[in-house]
Amino acid sequence: MEKLNGKKKLVISVFISGRGTNLKSLIEFSKKKNSQIKIALVICNDKSAKGINYAKKNKINFLIVNYKNKNKAENKILVNLKKNKIDLICLAGFMKILSKKIINIYKNKILNIHPSLLPKYKGLNTHKRVIENKEKYSGCTVHLVNSKLDSGKIVLQKKIKVFKNDNEYSLAKRVLKIENLTYPRAIRKFIKTNL
Ligand code: GRF
């Protein structure tokens, strides 16, 4: 926790791999009056990821990590998390699986956003599977990260209807909009219930 203007803020690192719309929405959330969070570091495993531009534009420290050697990559990440006094990690479209080492060091301090109503549709290609299975509802989930994929305790979930004429792309688009709204709300809830 960092004291800014006499108020305590949760210091966050956001991990991304691509587009970064959830990062963008978290940055906007952090800039709100009386915000409870500060984004101190963006970590990305792909130097061509568009999302990095949101960090640049907002003058947020960012780190590109080469994952050729996962152990080395994670050690570099850990050093930088420590250096930046990170309280909470927010995974936002981060396509690498964290090892038990990081998960244990930041136990109950790592959140992820997943584009389905967990525990349904863990893993990749969620929207395609939702459409194929003719689900009536889909949505997104923010959850704590443990060592099993997409399986940690749910912090917040938001449900939307799947329309009859939806395909995986139209559904993905609507779920993403909901994700961008849900992640900041989940952090607010996390702060209320965990700190
Ligand atoms: C989101 O759909 C998120 O749920 C998933 O990856 C996507 C990332 O989107 N884990 P963006 O990079 O935040 O735009």
XYZ file of N, CA and C and ligand atoms in Angstrom:
599
model
N 0.839 -1.209 0.000
C 0.000 0.000 0.000
C 0.875 1.261 0.000
N 0.492 2.184 -0.806
C 1.274 3.410 -0.898
C 0.423 4.582 -0.460
N 1.044 5.512 0.281
C 0.248 6.668 0.690
C 0.396 7.776 -0.341
N -0.713 8.127 -0.957
C -0.700 9.196 -1.947
C -1.699 10.245 -1.503
N -1.285 11.468 -1.411
C -2.132 12.548 -0.904
C -2.780 12.158 0.433
N -1.992 11.465 1.248
C -2.502 11.096 2.570
C -3.458 9.919 2.550
N -3.771 9.391 1.349
C -4.707 8.266 1.286
C -3.976 7.003 0.852
N -4.463 5.895 1.355
C -3.806 4.636 0.986
C -4.315 4.133 -0.360
N -3.369 3.722 -1.174
C -3.750 3.156 -2.475
C -3.129 1.785 -2.636
N -3.854 0.931 -3.289
C -3.352 -0.393 -3.598
C -2.463 -0.274 -4.843
N -1.239 -0.760 -4.737
C -0.311 -0.639 -5.866
C -0.415 -1.907 -6.733
N -0.732 -1.670 -8.004
C -1.089 -2.776 -8.900
C -0.111 -2.923 -10.067
N 0.112 -4.171 -10.462
C 0.794 -4.440 -11.729
C -0.182 -5.180 -12.637
N -0.337 -4.699 -13.856
C -1.235 -5.349 -14.816
C -0.384 -6.123 -15.819
N -0.730 -7.391 -16.021
C -0.011 -8.251 -16.969
C -0.853 -8.398 -18.242
N -0.249 -8.122 -19.383
C -0.975 -8.222 -20.655
C -0.159 -8.995 -21.702
N -0.856 -9.370 -22.773
C -0.146 -9.983 -23.908
C -0.554 -9.372 -25.234
N -1.626 -8.586 -25.255
C -2.119 -8.140 -26.560
C -2.781 -6.783 -26.569
N -4.050 -6.794 -26.946
C -4.836 -5.585 -27.228
C -4.925 -4.585 -26.069
N -5.177 -5.069 -24.872
C -5.101 -4.194 -23.692
C -6.331 -3.370 -23.359
N -7.517 -3.784 -23.796
C -8.692 -2.959 -23.444
C -8.987 -3.012 -21.935
N -8.710 -4.151 -21.322
C -8.926 -4.218 -19.866
C -7.894 -3.363 -19.128
N -6.668 -3.349 -19.630
C -5.658 -2.450 -19.057
C -6.147 -1.009 -19.152
N -6.667 -0.654 -20.330
C -7.145 0.714 -20.544
C -8.225 1.053 -19.511
N -9.133 0.143 -19.306
C -10.217 0.451 -18.378
C -9.699 0.537 -16.936
N -8.694 -0.263 -16.595
C -8.120 -0.157 -15.248
C -7.350 1.148 -15.076
N -6.700 1.593 -16.143
C -5.989 2.884 -16.062
C -7.006 4.003 -15.819
N -8.101 3.956 -16.573
C -9.145 4.988 -16.386
C -9.676 4.958 -14.954
N -9.879 3.771 -14.452
C -10.359 3.601 -13.071
C -9.353 4.197 -12.074
N -8.065 3.998 -12.348
C -7.031 4.485 -11.417
C -6.928 6.015 -11.441
N -7.452 6.614 -12.520
C -7.336 8.080 -12.636
C -8.538 8.803 -12.050
N -9.538 8.049 -11.625
C -10.735 8.673 -11.059
C -10.413 9.356 -9.739
N -11.193 10.382 -9.444
C -11.038 11.089 -8.169
C -11.240 10.090 -7.030
N -10.412 10.187 -6.012
C -10.488 9.275 -4.858
C -10.252 7.807 -5.215
N -9.547 7.587 -6.317
C -9.266 6.203 -6.703
C -8.477 5.486 -5.600
N -8.773 4.201 -5.458
C -8.085 3.415 -4.416
C -6.897 2.649 -4.973
N -6.627 2.833 -6.259
C -5.519 2.064 -6.836
C -4.519 2.951 -7.587
N -3.297 2.423 -7.639
C -2.278 3.050 -8.481
C -1.667 1.943 -9.347
N -1.662 2.138 -10.659
C -1.012 1.139 -11.519
C 0.452 1.552 -11.667
N 1.332 0.752 -11.073
C 2.741 1.142 -11.024
C 3.561 0.450 -12.105
N 3.044 -0.649 -12.629
C 3.854 -1.416 -13.574
C 2.969 -2.254 -14.503
N 3.288 -2.185 -15.798
C 2.620 -3.069 -16.772
C 3.662 -4.077 -17.246
N 3.288 -5.341 -17.213
C 4.207 -6.384 -17.668
C 3.613 -7.053 -18.910
N 4.463 -7.242 -19.911
C 3.972 -7.792 -21.171
C 5.012 -8.762 -21.723
N 4.551 -9.880 -22.262
C 5.480 -10.884 -22.787
C 5.691 -10.738 -24.298
N 5.068 -9.719 -24.907
C 5.164 -9.571 -26.358
C 5.433 -8.111 -26.718
N 6.603 -7.872 -27.310
C 6.982 -6.474 -27.557
C 6.091 -5.796 -28.603
N 5.349 -6.580 -29.381
C 4.491 -5.952 -30.394
C 3.037 -5.800 -29.909
N 2.790 -6.054 -28.642
C 1.418 -5.953 -28.123
C 0.926 -4.503 -28.164
N -0.276 -4.343 -28.697
C -0.845 -2.986 -28.812
C -1.059 -2.342 -27.449
N -1.395 -3.177 -26.487
C -1.726 -2.675 -25.147
C -0.626 -1.850 -24.499
N 0.613 -2.091 -24.905
C 1.732 -1.352 -24.301
C 1.555 0.155 -24.500
N 0.901 0.509 -25.612
C 0.702 1.940 -25.895
C -0.098 2.648 -24.802
N -1.007 1.927 -24.149
C -1.766 2.557 -23.053
C -0.837 2.899 -21.884
N 0.145 2.034 -21.648
C 1.118 2.323 -20.589
C 1.947 3.546 -20.984
N 2.409 3.543 -22.240
C 3.250 4.651 -22.722
C 2.508 5.981 -22.611
N 1.268 5.985 -23.153
C 0.468 7.210 -23.166
C 0.252 7.767 -21.776
N 0.122 6.871 -20.826
C -0.193 7.293 -19.461
C 1.039 7.349 -18.551
N 2.209 7.252 -19.189
C 3.482 7.314 -18.462
C 3.563 6.312 -17.311
N 3.101 5.115 -17.590
C 3.187 4.043 -16.595
C 4.387 3.177 -16.953
N 5.181 2.861 -15.948
C 6.323 1.963 -16.137
C 5.896 0.676 -16.808
N 6.629 0.239 -17.815
C 6.298 -1.081 -18.369
C 7.550 -1.906 -18.596
N 7.333 -3.199 -18.599
C 8.443 -4.123 -18.739
C 8.054 -5.198 -19.750
N 8.903 -5.361 -20.773
C 8.685 -6.436 -21.742
C 9.538 -7.624 -21.293
N 8.901 -8.741 -21.136
C 9.639 -9.908 -20.645
C 9.678 -10.992 -21.722
N 10.898 -11.404 -22.051
C 11.084 -12.472 -23.028
C 10.881 -13.823 -22.336
N 9.909 -14.576 -22.827
C 9.535 -15.817 -22.169
C 10.233 -17.051 -22.748
N 11.273 -16.839 -23.542
C 11.984 -17.996 -24.111
C 12.408 -18.953 -23.008
N 12.887 -18.337 -21.918
C 13.225 -19.135 -20.742
C 12.282 -18.697 -19.613
N 11.299 -19.547 -19.297
C 10.234 -19.159 -18.357
C 10.780 -18.832 -16.964
N 11.759 -19.624 -16.525
C 12.316 -19.410 -15.203
C 12.976 -18.032 -15.091
N 13.782 -17.722 -16.115
C 14.455 -16.410 -16.140
C 13.415 -15.293 -16.203
N 12.390 -15.516 -17.048
C 11.341 -14.504 -17.225
C 10.657 -14.222 -15.889
N 10.325 -15.278 -15.191
C 9.612 -15.093 -13.917
C 10.507 -14.451 -12.857
N 11.794 -14.803 -12.875
C 12.696 -14.154 -11.908
C 12.770 -12.656 -12.161
N 12.812 -12.300 -13.439
C 12.853 -10.871 -13.799
C 11.558 -10.185 -13.342
N 10.443 -10.886 -13.553
C 9.148 -10.338 -13.130
C 9.143 -10.133 -11.617
N 9.594 -11.137 -10.883
C 9.568 -11.050 -9.414
C 10.413 -9.888 -8.898
N 11.596 -9.723 -9.480
C 12.474 -8.615 -9.060
C 11.749 -7.287 -9.251
N 11.079 -7.153 -10.392
C 10.417 -5.884 -10.710
C 9.139 -5.660 -9.904
N 8.464 -6.727 -9.554
C 7.273 -6.586 -8.699
C 7.705 -6.065 -7.332
N 8.804 -6.633 -6.841
C 9.319 -6.226 -5.527
C 9.753 -4.770 -5.550
N 10.534 -4.451 -6.601
C 11.079 -3.105 -6.751
C 9.959 -2.061 -6.755
N 8.855 -2.404 -7.360
C 7.719 -1.476 -7.469
C 6.705 -1.627 -6.333
N 7.049 -2.437 -5.343
C 6.203 -2.636 -4.148
C 4.754 -2.983 -4.513
N 4.635 -3.956 -5.409
C 3.303 -4.333 -5.914
C 2.498 -5.098 -4.854
N 1.258 -4.623 -4.621
C 0.357 -5.303 -3.676
C -0.513 -6.334 -4.387
N -0.889 -6.033 -5.638
C -1.864 -6.875 -6.335
C -1.483 -6.987 -7.812
N -1.575 -8.212 -8.333
C -1.327 -8.442 -9.764
C -2.680 -8.630 -10.445
N -2.887 -7.932 -11.548
C -4.124 -8.125 -12.321
C -3.760 -8.683 -13.690
N -4.123 -9.917 -13.934
C -3.895 -10.507 -15.255
C -5.016 -10.043 -16.170
N -4.644 -9.507 -17.319
C -5.654 -8.971 -18.239
C -5.290 -9.403 -19.649
N -5.686 -10.617 -19.978
C -5.333 -11.136 -21.297
C -3.882 -11.564 -21.356
N -3.337 -12.009 -20.224
C -1.945 -12.471 -20.177
C -1.927 -13.943 -20.564
N -1.233 -14.263 -21.651
C -1.337 -15.600 -22.257
C -0.297 -16.598 -21.737
N 0.375 -16.250 -20.678
C 1.334 -17.204 -20.095
C 0.788 -17.699 -18.757
N 1.098 -18.925 -18.445
C 0.631 -19.479 -17.170
C 1.706 -19.246 -16.111
N 1.295 -18.647 -15.003
C 2.259 -18.353 -13.946
C 2.621 -19.649 -13.204
N 3.883 -19.729 -12.814
C 4.311 -20.930 -12.078
C 3.833 -20.839 -10.634
N 3.889 -22.003 -9.958
C 3.486 -22.066 -8.547
C 4.289 -21.079 -7.705
N 5.536 -20.863 -8.101
C 6.413 -19.976 -7.322
C 5.785 -18.584 -7.182
N 5.426 -17.976 -8.302
C 4.818 -16.636 -8.253
C 3.469 -16.702 -7.544
N 2.697 -17.730 -7.861
C 1.351 -17.845 -7.274
C 1.445 -17.949 -5.739
N 2.449 -18.664 -5.250
C 2.601 -18.780 -3.789
C 3.083 -17.497 -3.151
N 4.011 -16.817 -3.822
C 4.519 -15.557 -3.252
C 3.393 -14.529 -3.190
N 2.558 -14.493 -4.217
C 1.442 -13.526 -4.262
C 0.105 -14.240 -4.018
N 0.097 -15.105 -3.019
C -1.098 -15.901 -2.722
C -2.290 -14.993 -2.400
N -3.397 -15.241 -3.083
C -4.618 -14.430 -2.907
C -4.419 -12.964 -3.289
N -3.375 -12.693 -4.035
C -3.112 -11.325 -4.489
C -2.941 -11.277 -6.003
N -3.511 -12.251 -6.691
C -3.493 -12.236 -8.159
C -4.925 -12.425 -8.647
N -5.365 -11.473 -9.478
C -6.695 -11.574 -10.073
C -6.549 -11.851 -11.567
N -7.565 -12.512 -12.118
C -7.598 -12.717 -13.568
C -9.013 -12.426 -14.054
N -9.122 -12.000 -15.306
C -10.451 -11.878 -15.911
C -10.574 -12.920 -17.011
N -11.713 -13.606 -16.988
C -11.929 -14.684 -17.959
C -13.270 -14.450 -18.661
N -13.306 -14.638 -19.991
C -14.540 -14.297 -20.724
C -15.584 -15.411 -20.750
N -15.932 -15.930 -19.589
C -17.051 -16.886 -19.513
C -17.599 -16.869 -18.100
N -18.714 -17.558 -17.929
C -19.280 -17.689 -16.596
C -18.638 -18.913 -15.935
N -17.473 -18.692 -15.342
C -16.786 -19.809 -14.675
C -17.690 -20.391 -13.596
N -17.670 -21.678 -13.321
C -16.658 -22.641 -13.756
C -16.882 -23.201 -15.167
N -17.876 -22.664 -15.875
C -18.069 -23.135 -17.249
C -17.024 -22.516 -18.186
N -16.604 -23.261 -19.160
C -15.740 -22.784 -20.249
C -14.404 -22.197 -19.774
N -13.692 -22.996 -19.016
C -12.313 -22.628 -18.676
C -11.468 -22.721 -19.947
N -10.328 -22.066 -19.951
C -9.407 -22.213 -21.087
C -9.731 -21.301 -22.258
N -9.272 -21.719 -23.434
C -9.368 -20.850 -24.619
C -10.648 -21.096 -25.430
N -10.861 -20.241 -26.426
C -11.998 -20.361 -27.366
C -13.360 -20.446 -26.673
N -13.531 -19.666 -25.636
C -14.769 -19.749 -24.842
C -15.998 -19.412 -25.683
N -15.934 -18.313 -26.453
C -17.132 -17.851 -27.170
C -17.584 -18.872 -28.217
N -16.623 -19.460 -28.895
C -16.933 -20.473 -29.908
C -17.682 -21.639 -29.250
N -17.198 -22.066 -28.113
C -17.821 -23.210 -27.430
C -19.199 -22.857 -26.888
N -19.330 -21.615 -26.411
C -20.630 -21.153 -25.897
C -21.669 -21.176 -27.014
N -21.268 -20.683 -28.200
C -22.186 -20.659 -29.356
C -22.516 -22.085 -29.799
N -21.486 -22.906 -29.909
C -21.706 -24.301 -30.341
C -22.671 -25.041 -29.411
N -22.561 -24.737 -28.137
C -23.422 -25.431 -27.160
C -24.773 -24.749 -26.968
N -25.030 -23.721 -27.787
C -26.310 -23.010 -27.742
C -26.688 -22.559 -26.329
N -25.704 -21.992 -25.636
C -25.964 -21.471 -24.280
C -26.872 -20.257 -24.365
N -27.718 -20.095 -23.371
C -28.593 -18.912 -23.349
C -27.875 -17.708 -22.763
N -26.899 -17.970 -21.905
C -26.168 -16.883 -21.242
C -24.666 -17.091 -21.352
N -23.963 -15.969 -21.360
C -22.510 -16.023 -21.185
C -22.129 -14.839 -20.305
N -20.873 -14.454 -20.335
C -20.488 -13.324 -19.493
C -19.016 -13.368 -19.171
N -18.663 -12.788 -18.038
C -17.251 -12.778 -17.651
C -17.124 -12.968 -16.147
N -15.915 -13.358 -15.768
C -15.645 -13.644 -14.358
C -14.293 -13.065 -13.972
N -14.253 -12.373 -12.843
C -12.967 -11.997 -12.254
C -12.768 -12.913 -11.056
N -11.606 -13.575 -11.040
C -11.371 -14.559 -9.976
C -9.937 -14.486 -9.470
N -9.752 -15.026 -8.270
C -8.398 -15.140 -7.733
C -7.677 -16.257 -8.479
N -6.382 -16.116 -8.617
C -5.610 -17.119 -9.358
C -4.992 -18.121 -8.380
N -5.264 -19.393 -8.633
C -4.533 -20.440 -7.909
C -3.815 -21.306 -8.939
N -3.282 -22.445 -8.502
C -2.433 -23.180 -9.451
C -3.225 -23.979 -10.490
N -4.563 -24.019 -10.351
C -5.355 -24.690 -11.394
C -5.942 -23.640 -12.335
N -5.896 -23.906 -13.627
C -6.313 -22.928 -14.634
C -7.767 -22.470 -14.440
N -7.956 -21.144 -14.344
C -9.297 -20.533 -14.272
C -10.171 -21.140 -13.171
N -9.564 -21.442 -12.032
C -10.303 -22.178 -10.993
C -10.345 -21.507 -9.624
N -9.696 -20.381 -9.439
C -9.667 -19.753 -8.106
C -11.007 -19.154 -7.717
N -11.078 -18.716 -6.471
C -12.318 -18.157 -5.918
C -12.841 -16.979 -6.770
N -14.138 -17.008 -7.027
C -14.729 -15.958 -7.858
C -14.935 -14.681 -7.047
N -14.477 -13.569 -7.604
C -14.673 -12.269 -6.951
C -15.953 -11.627 -7.480
N -16.102 -11.628 -8.790
C -17.286 -11.000 -9.389
C -17.570 -11.601 -10.765
N -18.851 -11.746 -11.028
C -19.248 -12.326 -12.306
C -20.362 -11.473 -12.903
N -20.358 -11.331 -14.206
C -21.428 -10.571 -14.857
C -21.973 -11.396 -16.019
N -23.309 -11.508 -16.022
C -23.960 -12.386 -16.997
C -24.625 -11.553 -18.085
N -24.549 -11.996 -19.322
C -25.316 -11.357 -20.401
C -26.014 -12.443 -21.225
N -27.035 -12.001 -21.968
C -27.770 -12.955 -22.809
C -27.001 -13.248 -24.092
N -27.073 -14.476 -24.540
C -26.555 -14.796 -25.877
C -27.756 -14.695 -26.813
N -27.638 -13.861 -27.850
C -28.748 -13.695 -28.792
C -28.769 -14.835 -29.811
N -29.966 -15.078 -30.353
C -30.111 -16.192 -31.320
C -29.193 -16.025 -32.526
N -29.009 -14.732 -32.942
C -28.194 -14.517 -34.147
C -26.716 -14.216 -33.820
N -26.318 -14.412 -32.569
C -24.909 -14.181 -32.213
C -23.990 -15.208 -32.866
N -22.801 -14.766 -33.230
C -21.737 -15.717 -33.551
C -20.604 -15.444 -32.557
N -19.509 -16.195 -32.662
C -18.471 -16.052 -31.632
C -17.890 -14.626 -31.588
N -17.924 -13.942 -32.748
C -17.319 -12.608 -32.801
C -18.236 -11.552 -32.178
N -19.533 -11.633 -32.514
C -20.458 -10.645 -31.936
C -20.554 -10.852 -30.422
N -20.523 -12.100 -30.012
C -20.582 -12.387 -28.571
C -19.312 -11.878 -27.877
N -18.159 -12.149 -28.494
C -16.881 -11.710 -27.911
C -16.878 -10.203 -27.705
N -17.450 -9.488 -28.673
C -17.467 -8.034 -28.616
C -18.310 -7.544 -27.421
N -19.491 -8.159 -27.273
C -20.365 -7.747 -26.162
C -19.798 -8.159 -24.808
N -19.186 -9.333 -24.754
C -18.600 -9.775 -23.478
C -17.431 -8.849 -23.109
N -16.649 -8.447 -24.104
C -15.496 -7.587 -23.822
C -15.936 -6.262 -23.182
N -17.032 -5.709 -23.699
C -17.543 -4.454 -23.124
C -17.877 -4.651 -21.653
N -18.488 -5.779 -21.366
C -18.854 -6.104 -19.990
C -17.605 -6.337 -19.137
N -16.597 -6.984 -19.737
C -15.341 -7.218 -19.017
C -14.737 -5.888 -18.563
N -14.713 -4.939 -19.508
C -14.085 -3.647 -19.218
C -14.776 -2.936 -18.058
N -16.081 -3.166 -17.899
C -16.809 -2.570 -16.771
C -16.626 -3.389 -15.494
N -16.504 -4.683 -15.662
C -16.497 -5.578 -14.487
C -15.156 -5.574 -13.740
N -14.050 -5.445 -14.462
C -12.744 -5.556 -13.790
C -12.565 -4.479 -12.698
N -12.837 -3.203 -13.018
C -12.709 -2.205 -11.947
C -13.654 -2.484 -10.768
N -14.871 -2.921 -11.078
C -15.833 -3.220 -9.995
C -15.325 -4.361 -9.131
N -14.706 -5.343 -9.766
C -14.181 -6.492 -9.018
C -13.046 -6.044 -8.092
N -12.224 -5.127 -8.577
C -11.127 -4.639 -7.727
C -11.694 -3.890 -6.526
N -12.722 -3.084 -6.799
C -13.370 -2.352 -5.702
C -13.887 -3.348 -4.653
N -14.513 -4.406 -5.132
C -15.050 -5.430 -4.223
C -13.910 -6.156 -3.495
N -12.858 -6.445 -4.214
C -11.697 -7.120 -3.615
C -11.126 -6.272 -2.477
N -11.006 -4.981 -2.718
C -10.456 -4.079 -1.694
C -11.369 -4.061 -0.467
N -12.665 -3.978 -0.719
C -13.639 -3.943 0.384
C -13.598 -5.199 1.230
N -13.462 -6.332 0.577
C -13.606 -7.582 1.318
C -12.276 -8.176 1.798
N -11.166 -7.712 1.222
C -9.900 -8.333 1.587
C -8.934 -7.438 2.340
N -9.202 -6.162 2.391
C -8.198 -5.287 3.022
C -8.740 -4.588 4.267
C -10.192 -10.769 -22.597
O -11.273 -11.330 -23.274
C -9.884 -11.520 -21.328
O -11.015 -12.021 -20.685
C -9.052 -12.658 -21.829
O -8.239 -12.086 -22.824
C -8.904 -10.942 -23.381
C -7.984 -9.771 -23.238
O -8.501 -8.615 -23.879
N -8.344 -13.306 -20.759
P -7.760 -7.218 -23.753
O -6.311 -7.459 -24.136
O -7.899 -6.756 -22.334
O -8.453 -6.305 -24.708
